[in-house]
Structure formats: C-alpha cells, structure tokens
C-alpha cells in the first residue's frame, strides 16, 4: 500500500520535536510494510531582506529511514493573509507532488495531519487525480476559539471533501462534529501513539536515596498551567517538605514561573530544566515518581501516554484529551485550574505510590497506545477506504 502523508507542519530533522508525532507515525507505517512518503513545505519568515536571497528554494529529497521526504523550500509571504497561505501551500505541495509522482507514481491514499493548510493541497490533488484522502486533526486552535471565519470556511471545505475524518480524542471529535455541522458526518477517533523507545526503556528507578519527585514536561506557555502547578506544589510542601518538582520545556512563561517560584518560597525545590531532547524526556520521567499535567486544554496529551509507557502514574486536569487516557488505575483527574484539588491529588499519589505497579501501567498503555495497536487501527481504516473506493469503481 502506497501512503502519502501531507502534514501542515513537520520536523526539520530527527532532533526537531515540532510535528515529531507525524514523522513517528510515518516511520511506524513503513515498519508495517507500507510504502510511505511525506510532502511538506519548509518556509522561512521574512526577518530581513537577506533571508530572501540566502535561503534555499525548490524541492529537496531525503530518505529518512526509508520514508521518502520531499520538502518545498521558500519564503513565508504574507502570513496574515489566510487565503494566500492556503494558495501558497497548495502550490508548494502540488510542485512537490509532481516530483513524487515522477519517482513513485500515484499513491493509494493521502493522509492529512491537521487541515490548515496541507488539507487544501490534499483537496486539490484528490480532485485532480481521484485519490482519496483522510484527515487526522490535532490542532487545539478550533476549540480555543482561535480559528477565524475565513479559516473555518477553508477547513470546512477540506473536511467535506475528505473520505474520512478523525480527531485525536473523543471530546475533540465531538466538538469538531458540532463545529462543522456537516449533515450525516461524524468525526471518528484516532489517538496518538507511544513510540518503542518509551516501552524499551527500563521502568525501574532503584535509587531510593533520591527525594520523591513530580515531573511535568511541555512548553512553558500560559495554556499549560504551570503557574497552577507551582502553587499546588507549594501547598504540597507544607505537608511533605522532602519532595521536588521538575519541569522540562521552554516558552514565554519561563521568567514569570521563575519569579513565581521565588514568591512562593519554593525555588530550592523546583528545577526548570529548559529544552529537552526526546532521550532526555525519557531520562527525566524515569528519574521521577509521578507525572503531572496541569494544562487548560489539550486535544490529546502525548506526554501522558509517554509517562504511562515508562511506568509512572499520572495526574492530569480534565482538559479534553486526557479524559480518554487517564483511568482510575492510571492516576487521577482533577478540574482545570483547581490548585487545591491538584495539591490533594499530588499528596494522594505520594502516599499511595506503592499501589501503582509500574509493569501493569506499561502493559495497559501498550495495549491501548503502542505503535502496533494504533498503526493496526489506522491500516484497517486504509483498507476499508480502499475497498469502498473499489466498489464505487
């Protein structure tokens, strides 16, 4: 089966975490026997006139572990003009598609990751070459009210032309079904997955001399709620003074969080680690005891399944996607923005940490979110769609 993936953003290389989930799924599909290619645009912003002349243009090819990756390079002109962005993406990816066709012929199916704006290119390719496409939507912009009327019109047209549509969680799927109001069309659920390195790493943390620690990992933005986590942790310290909080990630809120830690008198108990590689994420989760996710909104919450894959119980806010992930045997869900409930949950897991068996957490996570399970589900969708296309002639 020849699968062509069109992501709306994609990693620049294996160390870039932006869109890493899309790349990991492409590699996993290849491991399951698919012939996989990726078309993406790599546009640089207009910071100064030199960037116009010194940067790369045209289509480049890369063999990324047997996933053929075609990148269209250029400038990101007029980022505030949504119709232009859609047109530019369509133009760029159509050019990359012609290069792909010369090498591999026509794909069986196109898989779009996030509609704006790669979906606009997929719609055009689908209509021109009669190739079905499906959508997996990841972006939180819809439910956060950050999609403009014009973007909504574009996304609705992309959705209407798709053969199948998926969101990464049931709450997000329900929202999108109501948001687009397409008659007789419901969005399905296709969760994100955990890659093998998380399951292959040893879950044992045998250093009993280290203090009990909570860990949170993500971008340091207001939406992630790290200020709430710090205030909750300050309450925890009043009861259990020998615990630590570790936070990994970078973002605009870092100075404010550092100031908040000083204000709360907890600077000596909080470690702000900065940017982490995927390998470092694994290491820091393994060296901690409980994973805490304090976000205000998530379409899914990949860090939660990564923590479970490493055998760590989790605490999360009820912010959308986590409700599909965290069951009673996995940890605790608390209300968004509730410092008191978050502190209580942290104290509860501290007191009852021995009741969560790390091996059982990993096994249960594998059965729900491993590459094998998610890719098999996705392959079944592909097969059913192609069978439907064959019946239609």
PDB file of C-alpha atoms in Angstrom, residues 54-276:
ATOM      1  CA  UNK A  54      20.415  33.487   1.133  1.00  0.00           C
ATOM      2  CA  UNK A  55      17.844  30.801   1.880  1.00  0.00           C
ATOM      3  CA  UNK A  56      17.057  27.657  -0.056  1.00  0.00           C
ATOM      4  CA  UNK A  57      14.345  27.346  -2.714  1.00  0.00           C
ATOM      5  CA  UNK A  58      12.892  24.435  -4.660  1.00  0.00           C
ATOM      6  CA  UNK A  59      12.129  20.832  -3.720  1.00  0.00           C
ATOM      7  CA  UNK A  60      14.648  18.664  -1.878  1.00  0.00           C
ATOM      8  CA  UNK A  61      14.519  14.916  -1.319  1.00  0.00           C
ATOM      9  CA  UNK A  62      15.577  13.000   1.771  1.00  0.00           C
ATOM     10  CA  UNK A  63      15.488   9.273   2.507  1.00  0.00           C
ATOM     11  CA  UNK A  64      14.509   9.303   6.175  1.00  0.00           C
ATOM     12  CA  UNK A  65      14.861   5.673   7.274  1.00  0.00           C
ATOM     13  CA  UNK A  66      13.129   4.586   4.040  1.00  0.00           C
ATOM     14  CA  UNK A  67      10.419   7.233   4.312  1.00  0.00           C
ATOM     15  CA  UNK A  68      10.771   9.403   1.212  1.00  0.00           C
ATOM     16  CA  UNK A  69      10.530  13.027   2.328  1.00  0.00           C
ATOM     17  CA  UNK A  70      10.017  15.844  -0.175  1.00  0.00           C
ATOM     18  CA  UNK A  71      10.417  19.385   1.183  1.00  0.00           C
ATOM     19  CA  UNK A  72       9.425  22.534  -0.695  1.00  0.00           C
ATOM     20  CA  UNK A  73      11.623  25.397   0.495  1.00  0.00           C
ATOM     21  CA  UNK A  74      10.814  29.070   0.219  1.00  0.00           C
ATOM     22  CA  UNK A  75       9.630  32.236   1.925  1.00  0.00           C
ATOM     23  CA  UNK A  76       6.544  32.592   4.088  1.00  0.00           C
ATOM     24  CA  UNK A  77       4.959  35.589   2.436  1.00  0.00           C
ATOM     25  CA  UNK A  78       2.006  37.486   3.988  1.00  0.00           C
ATOM     26  CA  UNK A  79       1.340  35.177   6.985  1.00  0.00           C
ATOM     27  CA  UNK A  80      -1.721  37.254   7.953  1.00  0.00           C
ATOM     28  CA  UNK A  81      -3.448  36.515   4.608  1.00  0.00           C
ATOM     29  CA  UNK A  82      -5.190  33.174   5.133  1.00  0.00           C
ATOM     30  CA  UNK A  83      -6.337  32.615   1.560  1.00  0.00           C
ATOM     31  CA  UNK A  84      -2.826  33.346   0.349  1.00  0.00           C
ATOM     32  CA  UNK A  85      -1.390  30.874   2.868  1.00  0.00           C
ATOM     33  CA  UNK A  86      -3.782  28.197   1.597  1.00  0.00           C
ATOM     34  CA  UNK A  87      -2.927  29.020  -2.026  1.00  0.00           C
ATOM     35  CA  UNK A  88       0.819  29.006  -1.326  1.00  0.00           C
ATOM     36  CA  UNK A  89       0.634  25.669   0.485  1.00  0.00           C
ATOM     37  CA  UNK A  90      -1.374  24.167  -2.378  1.00  0.00           C
ATOM     38  CA  UNK A  91       1.088  25.490  -4.954  1.00  0.00           C
ATOM     39  CA  UNK A  92       4.119  24.288  -2.999  1.00  0.00           C
ATOM     40  CA  UNK A  93       2.810  20.801  -2.287  1.00  0.00           C
ATOM     41  CA  UNK A  94       1.470  20.334  -5.818  1.00  0.00           C
ATOM     42  CA  UNK A  95       5.002  21.039  -7.044  1.00  0.00           C
ATOM     43  CA  UNK A  96       6.402  18.517  -4.578  1.00  0.00           C
ATOM     44  CA  UNK A  97       3.682  16.049  -5.603  1.00  0.00           C
ATOM     45  CA  UNK A  98       4.776  16.206  -9.249  1.00  0.00           C
ATOM     46  CA  UNK A  99       8.313  15.346  -8.130  1.00  0.00           C
ATOM     47  CA  UNK A 100       6.911  12.488  -6.038  1.00  0.00           C
ATOM     48  CA  UNK A 101       4.814  11.175  -8.966  1.00  0.00           C
ATOM     49  CA  UNK A 102       7.846  11.085 -11.240  1.00  0.00           C
ATOM     50  CA  UNK A 103       9.629   8.817  -8.771  1.00  0.00           C
ATOM     51  CA  UNK A 104       6.832   6.654  -7.357  1.00  0.00           C
ATOM     52  CA  UNK A 105       3.688   7.026  -9.406  1.00  0.00           C
ATOM     53  CA  UNK A 106       0.273   7.607  -7.891  1.00  0.00           C
ATOM     54  CA  UNK A 107      -0.322   6.841  -4.182  1.00  0.00           C
ATOM     55  CA  UNK A 108      -3.244   4.737  -3.000  1.00  0.00           C
ATOM     56  CA  UNK A 109      -4.251   7.126  -0.249  1.00  0.00           C
ATOM     57  CA  UNK A 110      -3.370  10.556   1.131  1.00  0.00           C
ATOM     58  CA  UNK A 111      -3.296  11.162   4.888  1.00  0.00           C
ATOM     59  CA  UNK A 112      -3.514  14.785   6.044  1.00  0.00           C
ATOM     60  CA  UNK A 113      -2.299  15.727   9.516  1.00  0.00           C
ATOM     61  CA  UNK A 114      -4.086  18.959  10.520  1.00  0.00           C
ATOM     62  CA  UNK A 115      -6.183  20.613   7.852  1.00  0.00           C
ATOM     63  CA  UNK A 116      -4.724  24.123   7.733  1.00  0.00           C
ATOM     64  CA  UNK A 117      -3.201  24.314   5.252  1.00  0.00           C
ATOM     65  CA  UNK A 118      -1.921  20.965   3.949  1.00  0.00           C
ATOM     66  CA  UNK A 119      -5.533  19.842   3.619  1.00  0.00           C
ATOM     67  CA  UNK A 120      -6.094  22.476   0.940  1.00  0.00           C
ATOM     68  CA  UNK A 121      -3.344  20.895  -1.137  1.00  0.00           C
ATOM     69  CA  UNK A 122      -4.733  17.388  -0.490  1.00  0.00           C
ATOM     70  CA  UNK A 123      -8.178  18.506  -1.667  1.00  0.00           C
ATOM     71  CA  UNK A 124      -6.710  19.786  -4.928  1.00  0.00           C
ATOM     72  CA  UNK A 125      -4.590  16.660  -5.519  1.00  0.00           C
ATOM     73  CA  UNK A 126      -7.550  14.413  -4.695  1.00  0.00           C
ATOM     74  CA  UNK A 127      -9.826  16.160  -7.175  1.00  0.00           C
ATOM     75  CA  UNK A 128      -7.223  16.217  -9.948  1.00  0.00           C
ATOM     76  CA  UNK A 129      -6.010  12.616  -9.610  1.00  0.00           C
ATOM     77  CA  UNK A 130      -9.020  10.920  -7.973  1.00  0.00           C
ATOM     78  CA  UNK A 131      -7.055   9.866  -4.883  1.00  0.00           C
ATOM     79  CA  UNK A 132      -8.977   9.567  -1.586  1.00  0.00           C
ATOM     80  CA  UNK A 133      -7.703  11.436   1.437  1.00  0.00           C
ATOM     81  CA  UNK A 134      -8.348  11.200   5.149  1.00  0.00           C
ATOM     82  CA  UNK A 135      -7.780  13.740   7.907  1.00  0.00           C
ATOM     83  CA  UNK A 136      -6.407  13.465  11.406  1.00  0.00           C
ATOM     84  CA  UNK A 137      -6.906  16.787  13.170  1.00  0.00           C
ATOM     85  CA  UNK A 138      -4.527  17.679  16.004  1.00  0.00           C
ATOM     86  CA  UNK A 139      -4.766  21.443  16.394  1.00  0.00           C
ATOM     87  CA  UNK A 140      -6.240  22.934  19.560  1.00  0.00           C
ATOM     88  CA  UNK A 141      -6.946  26.244  17.781  1.00  0.00           C
ATOM     89  CA  UNK A 142     -10.522  25.218  16.942  1.00  0.00           C
ATOM     90  CA  UNK A 143     -11.737  24.636  20.467  1.00  0.00           C
ATOM     91  CA  UNK A 144      -9.715  27.550  21.842  1.00  0.00           C
ATOM     92  CA  UNK A 145     -11.617  29.911  19.538  1.00  0.00           C
ATOM     93  CA  UNK A 146      -8.511  30.946  17.592  1.00  0.00           C
ATOM     94  CA  UNK A 147      -9.754  29.971  14.122  1.00  0.00           C
ATOM     95  CA  UNK A 148     -11.010  32.895  12.033  1.00  0.00           C
ATOM     96  CA  UNK A 149     -14.219  32.776   9.998  1.00  0.00           C
ATOM     97  CA  UNK A 150     -12.187  32.528   6.818  1.00  0.00           C
ATOM     98  CA  UNK A 151     -10.066  29.671   8.168  1.00  0.00           C
ATOM     99  CA  UNK A 152     -13.233  27.887   9.243  1.00  0.00           C
ATOM    100  CA  UNK A 153     -14.604  28.140   5.695  1.00  0.00           C
ATOM    101  CA  UNK A 154     -11.381  26.677   4.305  1.00  0.00           C
ATOM    102  CA  UNK A 155     -11.332  23.875   6.889  1.00  0.00           C
ATOM    103  CA  UNK A 156     -14.997  23.053   6.263  1.00  0.00           C
ATOM    104  CA  UNK A 157     -14.343  22.637   2.537  1.00  0.00           C
ATOM    105  CA  UNK A 158     -11.359  20.404   3.301  1.00  0.00           C
ATOM    106  CA  UNK A 159     -13.427  18.327   5.720  1.00  0.00           C
ATOM    107  CA  UNK A 160     -16.376  17.976   3.335  1.00  0.00           C
ATOM    108  CA  UNK A 161     -14.143  16.603   0.572  1.00  0.00           C
ATOM    109  CA  UNK A 162     -12.346  14.085   2.796  1.00  0.00           C
ATOM    110  CA  UNK A 163     -13.262  10.405   2.685  1.00  0.00           C
ATOM    111  CA  UNK A 164     -12.809  10.009   6.447  1.00  0.00           C
ATOM    112  CA  UNK A 165     -12.160  12.394   9.330  1.00  0.00           C
ATOM    113  CA  UNK A 166     -10.549  11.723  12.693  1.00  0.00           C
ATOM    114  CA  UNK A 167      -9.698  13.691  15.803  1.00  0.00           C
ATOM    115  CA  UNK A 168      -7.144  12.523  18.351  1.00  0.00           C
ATOM    116  CA  UNK A 169      -9.627  12.233  21.241  1.00  0.00           C
ATOM    117  CA  UNK A 170     -13.337  11.607  21.725  1.00  0.00           C
ATOM    118  CA  UNK A 171     -14.031  15.048  23.220  1.00  0.00           C
ATOM    119  CA  UNK A 172     -12.282  16.734  20.281  1.00  0.00           C
ATOM    120  CA  UNK A 173     -14.153  14.527  17.786  1.00  0.00           C
ATOM    121  CA  UNK A 174     -17.467  15.502  19.379  1.00  0.00           C
ATOM    122  CA  UNK A 175     -16.503  19.167  19.229  1.00  0.00           C
ATOM    123  CA  UNK A 176     -15.478  19.045  15.553  1.00  0.00           C
ATOM    124  CA  UNK A 177     -18.662  17.203  14.579  1.00  0.00           C
ATOM    125  CA  UNK A 178     -20.694  20.056  16.075  1.00  0.00           C
ATOM    126  CA  UNK A 179     -18.297  22.773  14.895  1.00  0.00           C
ATOM    127  CA  UNK A 180     -18.562  21.977  11.194  1.00  0.00           C
ATOM    128  CA  UNK A 181     -22.234  20.907  11.297  1.00  0.00           C
ATOM    129  CA  UNK A 182     -21.867  18.525   8.365  1.00  0.00           C
ATOM    130  CA  UNK A 183     -25.059  16.533   7.864  1.00  0.00           C
ATOM    131  CA  UNK A 184     -24.602  12.822   8.444  1.00  0.00           C
ATOM    132  CA  UNK A 185     -20.885  13.248   9.114  1.00  0.00           C
ATOM    133  CA  UNK A 186     -19.335  12.385  12.466  1.00  0.00           C
ATOM    134  CA  UNK A 187     -15.662  12.608  13.281  1.00  0.00           C
ATOM    135  CA  UNK A 188     -14.032   9.394  14.450  1.00  0.00           C
ATOM    136  CA  UNK A 189     -11.174   8.982  16.922  1.00  0.00           C
ATOM    137  CA  UNK A 190      -7.595   8.071  16.014  1.00  0.00           C
ATOM    138  CA  UNK A 191      -5.329   8.509  19.051  1.00  0.00           C
ATOM    139  CA  UNK A 192      -1.678   9.382  19.027  1.00  0.00           C
ATOM    140  CA  UNK A 193       0.783   6.622  19.848  1.00  0.00           C
ATOM    141  CA  UNK A 194       3.830   5.966  22.014  1.00  0.00           C
ATOM    142  CA  UNK A 195       6.993   5.007  20.179  1.00  0.00           C
ATOM    143  CA  UNK A 196       9.074   1.957  21.037  1.00  0.00           C
ATOM    144  CA  UNK A 197      11.896   3.744  22.953  1.00  0.00           C
ATOM    145  CA  UNK A 198       9.455   4.540  25.763  1.00  0.00           C
ATOM    146  CA  UNK A 199       8.458   0.886  26.120  1.00  0.00           C
ATOM    147  CA  UNK A 200      12.008  -0.388  25.665  1.00  0.00           C
ATOM    148  CA  UNK A 201      13.477   1.747  28.465  1.00  0.00           C
ATOM    149  CA  UNK A 202      13.679   0.145  31.896  1.00  0.00           C
ATOM    150  CA  UNK A 203      10.940   1.442  34.211  1.00  0.00           C
ATOM    151  CA  UNK A 204      12.909   0.623  37.369  1.00  0.00           C
ATOM    152  CA  UNK A 205      14.100   3.543  39.463  1.00  0.00           C
ATOM    153  CA  UNK A 206      16.049   1.818  42.191  1.00  0.00           C
ATOM    154  CA  UNK A 207      17.755   4.883  43.708  1.00  0.00           C
ATOM    155  CA  UNK A 208      15.778   5.104  46.950  1.00  0.00           C
ATOM    156  CA  UNK A 209      18.108   7.821  48.255  1.00  0.00           C
ATOM    157  CA  UNK A 210      16.734  10.384  45.808  1.00  0.00           C
ATOM    158  CA  UNK A 211      13.851  12.555  47.040  1.00  0.00           C
ATOM    159  CA  UNK A 212      10.350  11.822  45.757  1.00  0.00           C
ATOM    160  CA  UNK A 213       9.751  13.989  42.700  1.00  0.00           C
ATOM    161  CA  UNK A 214       6.906  15.143  40.496  1.00  0.00           C
ATOM    162  CA  UNK A 215       7.640  15.937  36.851  1.00  0.00           C
ATOM    163  CA  UNK A 216       5.841  17.971  34.204  1.00  0.00           C
ATOM    164  CA  UNK A 217       7.001  18.400  30.610  1.00  0.00           C
ATOM    165  CA  UNK A 218       5.707  20.769  27.928  1.00  0.00           C
ATOM    166  CA  UNK A 219       6.016  24.249  26.502  1.00  0.00           C
ATOM    167  CA  UNK A 220       6.133  26.970  29.146  1.00  0.00           C
ATOM    168  CA  UNK A 221       3.039  28.837  27.992  1.00  0.00           C
ATOM    169  CA  UNK A 222       0.009  30.111  29.870  1.00  0.00           C
ATOM    170  CA  UNK A 223      -2.137  27.317  28.408  1.00  0.00           C
ATOM    171  CA  UNK A 224      -0.054  24.640  30.135  1.00  0.00           C
ATOM    172  CA  UNK A 225      -0.985  25.890  33.607  1.00  0.00           C
ATOM    173  CA  UNK A 226       2.447  25.616  35.208  1.00  0.00           C
ATOM    174  CA  UNK A 227       1.621  28.553  37.476  1.00  0.00           C
ATOM    175  CA  UNK A 228      -1.253  26.469  38.874  1.00  0.00           C
ATOM    176  CA  UNK A 229       1.104  23.510  39.293  1.00  0.00           C
ATOM    177  CA  UNK A 230       3.649  25.602  41.183  1.00  0.00           C
ATOM    178  CA  UNK A 231       1.012  26.996  43.551  1.00  0.00           C
ATOM    179  CA  UNK A 232      -0.320  23.479  44.152  1.00  0.00           C
ATOM    180  CA  UNK A 233       3.210  22.237  44.776  1.00  0.00           C
ATOM    181  CA  UNK A 234       3.715  24.998  47.356  1.00  0.00           C
ATOM    182  CA  UNK A 235       0.714  23.535  49.225  1.00  0.00           C
ATOM    183  CA  UNK A 236       2.198  20.039  48.963  1.00  0.00           C
ATOM    184  CA  UNK A 237       5.476  21.206  50.515  1.00  0.00           C
ATOM    185  CA  UNK A 238       3.641  22.378  53.628  1.00  0.00           C
ATOM    186  CA  UNK A 239       2.654  18.739  54.247  1.00  0.00           C
ATOM    187  CA  UNK A 240       5.575  16.886  52.640  1.00  0.00           C
ATOM    188  CA  UNK A 241       8.672  19.116  52.634  1.00  0.00           C
ATOM    189  CA  UNK A 242      11.011  16.462  51.205  1.00  0.00           C
ATOM    190  CA  UNK A 243       9.646  16.367  47.643  1.00  0.00           C
ATOM    191  CA  UNK A 244      10.736  18.086  44.438  1.00  0.00           C
ATOM    192  CA  UNK A 245       9.105  19.433  41.278  1.00  0.00           C
ATOM    193  CA  UNK A 246      10.854  19.096  37.918  1.00  0.00           C
ATOM    194  CA  UNK A 247       9.585  20.992  34.861  1.00  0.00           C
ATOM    195  CA  UNK A 248      11.016  20.484  31.372  1.00  0.00           C
ATOM    196  CA  UNK A 249      10.407  22.804  28.449  1.00  0.00           C
ATOM    197  CA  UNK A 250      10.884  26.346  27.191  1.00  0.00           C
ATOM    198  CA  UNK A 251       8.482  29.166  26.458  1.00  0.00           C
ATOM    199  CA  UNK A 252       7.352  32.707  27.095  1.00  0.00           C
ATOM    200  CA  UNK A 253       6.240  31.998  30.675  1.00  0.00           C
ATOM    201  CA  UNK A 254       9.682  30.955  31.929  1.00  0.00           C
ATOM    202  CA  UNK A 255      10.600  34.313  33.574  1.00  0.00           C
ATOM    203  CA  UNK A 256       7.174  34.514  35.243  1.00  0.00           C
ATOM    204  CA  UNK A 257       7.489  30.960  36.551  1.00  0.00           C
ATOM    205  CA  UNK A 258      10.929  31.679  37.966  1.00  0.00           C
ATOM    206  CA  UNK A 259       9.526  34.759  39.709  1.00  0.00           C
ATOM    207  CA  UNK A 260       6.542  32.776  40.999  1.00  0.00           C
ATOM    208  CA  UNK A 261       8.825  30.109  42.470  1.00  0.00           C
ATOM    209  CA  UNK A 262      10.719  32.818  44.369  1.00  0.00           C
ATOM    210  CA  UNK A 263       7.488  34.474  45.507  1.00  0.00           C
ATOM    211  CA  UNK A 264       6.149  31.149  46.818  1.00  0.00           C
ATOM    212  CA  UNK A 265       9.466  30.394  48.513  1.00  0.00           C
ATOM    213  CA  UNK A 266       9.944  27.133  46.622  1.00  0.00           C
ATOM    214  CA  UNK A 267      12.874  27.960  44.302  1.00  0.00           C
ATOM    215  CA  UNK A 268      15.122  25.469  46.070  1.00  0.00           C
ATOM    216  CA  UNK A 269      12.560  22.698  45.460  1.00  0.00           C
ATOM    217  CA  UNK A 270      11.791  23.410  41.786  1.00  0.00           C
ATOM    218  CA  UNK A 271      14.017  22.595  38.802  1.00  0.00           C
ATOM    219  CA  UNK A 272      13.282  24.342  35.489  1.00  0.00           C
ATOM    220  CA  UNK A 273      15.292  22.246  33.044  1.00  0.00           C
ATOM    221  CA  UNK A 274      14.763  24.120  29.780  1.00  0.00           C
ATOM    222  CA  UNK A 275      14.588  22.391  26.395  1.00  0.00           C
ATOM    223  CA  UNK A 276      14.766  18.590  26.421  1.00  0.00           C
TER     224      UNK A 276
END
